PDB file of C-alpha atoms in Angstrom:
ATOM      1  CA  SER J   1     -82.378  91.165  27.942  1.00  0.00           C
ATOM      2  CA  TYR J   2     -81.445  88.326  25.657  1.00  0.00           C
ATOM      3  CA  PRO J   3     -80.540  87.094  23.101  1.00  0.00           C
ATOM      4  CA  PHE J   4     -77.418  89.170  22.606  1.00  0.00           C
ATOM      5  CA  LYS J   5     -74.174  89.213  20.711  1.00  0.00           C
ATOM      6  CA  ILE J   6     -70.589  89.095  21.970  1.00  0.00           C
ATOM      7  CA  CYS J   7     -67.904  90.308  19.572  1.00  0.00           C
ATOM      8  CA  PHE J   8     -64.231  90.943  20.164  1.00  0.00           C
ATOM      9  CA  PRO J   9     -62.902  91.553  16.642  1.00  0.00           C
ATOM     10  CA  GLY J  10     -59.237  92.431  16.591  1.00  0.00           C
ATOM     11  CA  VAL J  11     -58.868  92.048  20.357  1.00  0.00           C
ATOM     12  CA  ARG J  12     -56.331  89.711  21.916  1.00  0.00           C
ATOM     13  CA  LEU J  13     -57.558  88.176  25.134  1.00  0.00           C
ATOM     14  CA  HIS J  14     -55.054  86.611  27.498  1.00  0.00           C
ATOM     15  CA  LEU J  15     -55.875  82.969  28.279  1.00  0.00           C
ATOM     16  CA  SER J  16     -56.711  83.925  31.880  1.00  0.00           C
ATOM     17  CA  LYS J  17     -59.414  86.258  30.514  1.00  0.00           C
ATOM     18  CA  LEU J  18     -60.580  83.482  28.225  1.00  0.00           C
ATOM     19  CA  ASP J  19     -61.476  81.435  31.313  1.00  0.00           C
ATOM     20  CA  ASN J  20     -63.922  84.186  32.303  1.00  0.00           C
ATOM     21  CA  LEU J  21     -65.343  84.232  28.784  1.00  0.00           C
ATOM     22  CA  GLU J  22     -65.661  80.450  28.876  1.00  0.00           C
ATOM     23  CA  GLU J  23     -67.784  80.665  32.029  1.00  0.00           C
ATOM     24  CA  SER J  24     -69.925  83.403  30.475  1.00  0.00           C
ATOM     25  CA  LEU J  25     -70.573  81.290  27.385  1.00  0.00           C
ATOM     26  CA  LYS J  26     -71.919  78.515  29.594  1.00  0.00           C
ATOM     27  CA  LYS J  27     -74.341  80.781  31.463  1.00  0.00           C
ATOM     28  CA  LYS J  28     -75.520  83.529  29.122  1.00  0.00           C
ATOM     29  CA  PHE J  29     -78.118  83.609  26.407  1.00  0.00           C
ATOM     30  CA  ILE J  30     -75.768  84.285  23.504  1.00  0.00           C
ATOM     31  CA  CYS J  31     -76.976  83.957  19.912  1.00  0.00           C
ATOM     32  CA  ASN J  32     -73.981  85.345  18.032  1.00  0.00           C
ATOM     33  CA  LEU J  33     -70.328  85.014  18.961  1.00  0.00           C
ATOM     34  CA  GLY J  34     -67.517  86.735  17.076  1.00  0.00           C
ATOM     35  CA  LEU J  35     -63.928  86.304  18.222  1.00  0.00           C
ATOM     36  CA  GLY J  36     -61.336  87.441  15.735  1.00  0.00           C
ATOM     37  CA  HIS J  37     -57.583  87.752  15.504  1.00  0.00           C
ATOM     38  CA  GLY J  38     -55.293  86.091  17.980  1.00  0.00           C
ATOM     39  CA  PHE J  39     -57.178  82.991  19.084  1.00  0.00           C
ATOM     40  CA  ASP J  40     -55.332  79.708  18.764  1.00  0.00           C
ATOM     41  CA  ASN J  41     -56.031  76.000  19.233  1.00  0.00           C
ATOM     42  CA  ASP J  42     -56.175  76.235  23.031  1.00  0.00           C
ATOM     43  CA  ALA J  43     -58.734  79.038  22.810  1.00  0.00           C
ATOM     44  CA  ALA J  44     -60.797  77.100  20.251  1.00  0.00           C
ATOM     45  CA  ILE J  45     -60.845  74.093  22.581  1.00  0.00           C
ATOM     46  CA  LYS J  46     -62.015  76.189  25.552  1.00  0.00           C
ATOM     47  CA  ILE J  47     -64.680  77.965  23.494  1.00  0.00           C
ATOM     48  CA  SER J  48     -65.923  74.697  21.975  1.00  0.00           C
ATOM     49  CA  ASN J  49     -66.166  73.014  25.367  1.00  0.00           C
ATOM     50  CA  ALA J  50     -68.096  75.957  26.790  1.00  0.00           C
ATOM     51  CA  LEU J  51     -70.519  76.052  23.863  1.00  0.00           C
ATOM     52  CA  LYS J  52     -71.346  72.353  24.196  1.00  0.00           C
ATOM     53  CA  ILE J  53     -73.819  73.281  26.921  1.00  0.00           C
ATOM     54  CA  ASN J  54     -75.037  76.541  25.350  1.00  0.00           C
ATOM     55  CA  SER J  55     -78.468  76.052  23.792  1.00  0.00           C
ATOM     56  CA  THR J  56     -78.920  79.521  22.286  1.00  0.00           C
ATOM     57  CA  ILE J  57     -75.868  80.047  20.066  1.00  0.00           C
ATOM     58  CA  LYS J  58     -76.763  80.373  16.378  1.00  0.00           C
ATOM     59  CA  THR J  59     -73.712  81.991  14.771  1.00  0.00           C
ATOM     60  CA  ILE J  60     -70.003  81.569  15.517  1.00  0.00           C
ATOM     61  CA  ASP J  61     -67.424  83.742  13.784  1.00  0.00           C
ATOM     62  CA  LEU J  62     -63.879  82.600  14.527  1.00  0.00           C
ATOM     63  CA  SER J  63     -62.430  83.967  11.301  1.00  0.00           C
ATOM     64  CA  GLY J  64     -58.987  85.512  11.105  1.00  0.00           C
ATOM     65  CA  ASN J  65     -57.441  83.527  13.922  1.00  0.00           C
ATOM     66  CA  GLU J  66     -54.658  80.979  14.301  1.00  0.00           C
ATOM     67  CA  ILE J  67     -56.860  77.910  14.685  1.00  0.00           C
ATOM     68  CA  GLY J  68     -55.257  74.770  13.289  1.00  0.00           C
ATOM     69  CA  ASN J  69     -56.206  71.106  13.159  1.00  0.00           C
ATOM     70  CA  LYS J  70     -56.356  70.642  16.937  1.00  0.00           C
ATOM     71  CA  GLY J  71     -58.802  73.539  17.311  1.00  0.00           C
ATOM     72  CA  ALA J  72     -60.825  72.416  14.281  1.00  0.00           C
ATOM     73  CA  ILE J  73     -61.203  68.955  15.824  1.00  0.00           C
ATOM     74  CA  ALA J  74     -62.551  70.555  19.013  1.00  0.00           C
ATOM     75  CA  ILE J  75     -64.995  72.617  16.938  1.00  0.00           C
ATOM     76  CA  SER J  76     -66.039  69.475  15.072  1.00  0.00           C
ATOM     77  CA  ASP J  77     -66.807  67.791  18.406  1.00  0.00           C
ATOM     78  CA  LEU J  78     -69.038  70.760  19.219  1.00  0.00           C
ATOM     79  CA  LEU J  79     -70.783  70.549  15.845  1.00  0.00           C
ATOM     80  CA  LYS J  80     -71.491  66.838  16.351  1.00  0.00           C
ATOM     81  CA  ILE J  81     -73.682  67.530  19.386  1.00  0.00           C
ATOM     82  CA  ASN J  82     -74.916  71.100  18.949  1.00  0.00           C
ATOM     83  CA  THR J  83     -78.424  71.556  17.575  1.00  0.00           C
ATOM     84  CA  THR J  84     -78.628  75.363  17.472  1.00  0.00           C
ATOM     85  CA  ILE J  85     -75.617  76.572  15.436  1.00  0.00           C
ATOM     86  CA  LYS J  86     -76.719  77.524  11.925  1.00  0.00           C
ATOM     87  CA  ASN J  87     -73.675  79.452  10.670  1.00  0.00           C
ATOM     88  CA  SER J  88     -69.984  79.159  11.394  1.00  0.00           C
ATOM     89  CA  ASP J  89     -67.175  81.230   9.915  1.00  0.00           C
ATOM     90  CA  LEU J  90     -63.786  79.552  10.252  1.00  0.00           C
ATOM     91  CA  SER J  91     -62.190  81.383   7.341  1.00  0.00           C
ATOM     92  CA  ASP J  92     -58.625  82.677   7.382  1.00  0.00           C
ATOM     93  CA  ASN J  93     -57.269  80.200   9.914  1.00  0.00           C
ATOM     94  CA  GLU J  94     -54.700  77.397   9.661  1.00  0.00           C
ATOM     95  CA  ILE J  95     -57.044  74.417   9.285  1.00  0.00           C
ATOM     96  CA  GLY J  96     -55.507  71.601   7.248  1.00  0.00           C
ATOM     97  CA  ALA J  97     -56.455  68.101   6.148  1.00  0.00           C
ATOM     98  CA  GLU J  98     -56.997  66.566   9.590  1.00  0.00           C
ATOM     99  CA  GLY J  99     -59.189  69.436  10.747  1.00  0.00           C
ATOM    100  CA  SER J 100     -61.191  69.503   7.519  1.00  0.00           C
ATOM    101  CA  ILE J 101     -61.877  65.775   7.755  1.00  0.00           C
ATOM    102  CA  ALA J 102     -63.115  66.199  11.327  1.00  0.00           C
ATOM    103  CA  ILE J 103     -65.402  69.082  10.329  1.00  0.00           C
ATOM    104  CA  GLY J 104     -66.679  67.123   7.320  1.00  0.00           C
ATOM    105  CA  ASP J 105     -67.472  64.138   9.516  1.00  0.00           C
ATOM    106  CA  ALA J 106     -69.262  66.377  12.019  1.00  0.00           C
ATOM    107  CA  LEU J 107     -71.385  67.920   9.281  1.00  0.00           C
ATOM    108  CA  LYS J 108     -72.576  64.470   8.264  1.00  0.00           C
ATOM    109  CA  LEU J 109     -74.167  64.198  11.720  1.00  0.00           C
ATOM    110  CA  ASN J 110     -75.276  67.815  12.144  1.00  0.00           C
ATOM    111  CA  THR J 111     -78.581  68.584  10.440  1.00  0.00           C
ATOM    112  CA  THR J 112     -78.898  72.125  11.838  1.00  0.00           C
ATOM    113  CA  ILE J 113     -75.923  73.935  10.351  1.00  0.00           C
ATOM    114  CA  GLU J 114     -76.737  75.785   7.145  1.00  0.00           C
ATOM    115  CA  LYS J 115     -73.373  77.299   6.244  1.00  0.00           C
ATOM    116  CA  ILE J 116     -69.768  76.934   7.274  1.00  0.00           C
ATOM    117  CA  ASN J 117     -67.057  79.115   5.766  1.00  0.00           C
ATOM    118  CA  LEU J 118     -63.610  77.522   5.379  1.00  0.00           C
ATOM    119  CA  LYS J 119     -62.114  79.990   2.897  1.00  0.00           C
ATOM    120  CA  LEU J 120     -58.429  80.938   3.240  1.00  0.00           C
ATOM    121  CA  ASN J 121     -57.382  77.818   5.138  1.00  0.00           C
ATOM    122  CA  LEU J 122     -54.857  75.106   4.341  1.00  0.00           C
ATOM    123  CA  VAL J 123     -57.884  72.906   3.590  1.00  0.00           C
ATOM    124  CA  GLN J 124     -58.186  74.474   0.125  1.00  0.00           C
ATOM    125  CA  VAL J 125     -55.279  72.422  -1.147  1.00  0.00           C
ATOM    126  CA  TYR J 126     -56.674  69.223   0.322  1.00  0.00           C
ATOM    127  CA  VAL J 127     -60.371  69.508  -0.451  1.00  0.00           C
ATOM    128  CA  PHE J 128     -60.178  68.054  -3.942  1.00  0.00           C
ATOM    129  CA  THR J 129     -58.707  64.768  -2.712  1.00  0.00           C
ATOM    130  CA  TYR J 130     -61.344  64.652  -0.006  1.00  0.00           C
ATOM    131  CA  SER J 131     -64.170  65.465  -2.403  1.00  0.00           C
ATOM    132  CA  LYS J 132     -65.944  62.129  -2.034  1.00  0.00           C
ATOM    133  CA  THR J 133     -66.918  62.917   1.558  1.00  0.00           C
ATOM    134  CA  MET J 134     -67.301  66.641   0.909  1.00  0.00           C
ATOM    135  CA  ALA J 135     -69.605  66.149  -2.092  1.00  0.00           C
ATOM    136  CA  CYS J 136     -72.702  65.742   0.048  1.00  0.00           C
ATOM    137  CA  LEU J 137     -71.702  68.807   2.073  1.00  0.00           C
ATOM    138  CA  TYR J 138     -71.017  71.282  -0.736  1.00  0.00           C
ATOM    139  CA  ASN J 139     -74.289  73.095  -0.192  1.00  0.00           C
ATOM    140  CA  LYS J 140     -73.118  73.932   3.333  1.00  0.00           C
ATOM    141  CA  ILE J 141     -69.419  74.632   2.858  1.00  0.00           C
ATOM    142  CA  SER J 142     -67.966  77.764   1.331  1.00  0.00           C
ATOM    143  CA  ILE J 143     -64.320  77.300   0.343  1.00  0.00           C
ATOM    144  CA  PHE J 144     -63.355  79.382  -2.693  1.00  0.00           C
ATOM    145  CA  GLY J 145     -65.667  82.366  -2.431  1.00  0.00           C
ATOM    146  CA  SER J 146     -68.912  80.672  -3.397  1.00  0.00           C
ATOM    147  CA  ASN J 147     -70.993  77.851  -2.026  1.00  0.00           C
ATOM    148  CA  HIS J 148     -70.266  74.488  -3.650  1.00  0.00           C
TER     149      HIS J 148
END
C-alpha cells in the first residue's frame, strides 16, 4: 500500500543502482525520502530530475552527503516546480554561495515548502551577505540550529 517511505541512511549506492532508484522515484507513491552519506552532485541531479514528476513526495532528507552547488542548483530547480514537498533537510553538505542563492530564489516561487534545513553547509559563511533576499525566507530556513 502507499504512501511509504524509502530510507538508505549510511548506505552508499553505486551510480548504476541509482538509475534503478531514479526509475522507482518516478513510479512509486513515495511520501518520505531519506538518502544519507555518500551522495554527490550527480546523485542529487538524478534524484531531483526523478522527483520533478513525483506528485506524492512530502519530505526529502539528503543530509550528511557531499552535495555542492551543482547539486543544490538541481534541487532548486525541483523546488521551483514541485507543489508537494513540505520539508527538506540539506544539512551537512557542501552547499556554498551559488547553491544557496539558487535555493533562495526557488523558495521565493515555492509556496508549499514549510521548512528547509541548511545547517552545517558552506552557506553559513555567506548567508549574512545574502540576507536581503533571505530575509523573507527566514521563517522557512534553518541555518544555525534555530529557525530564523
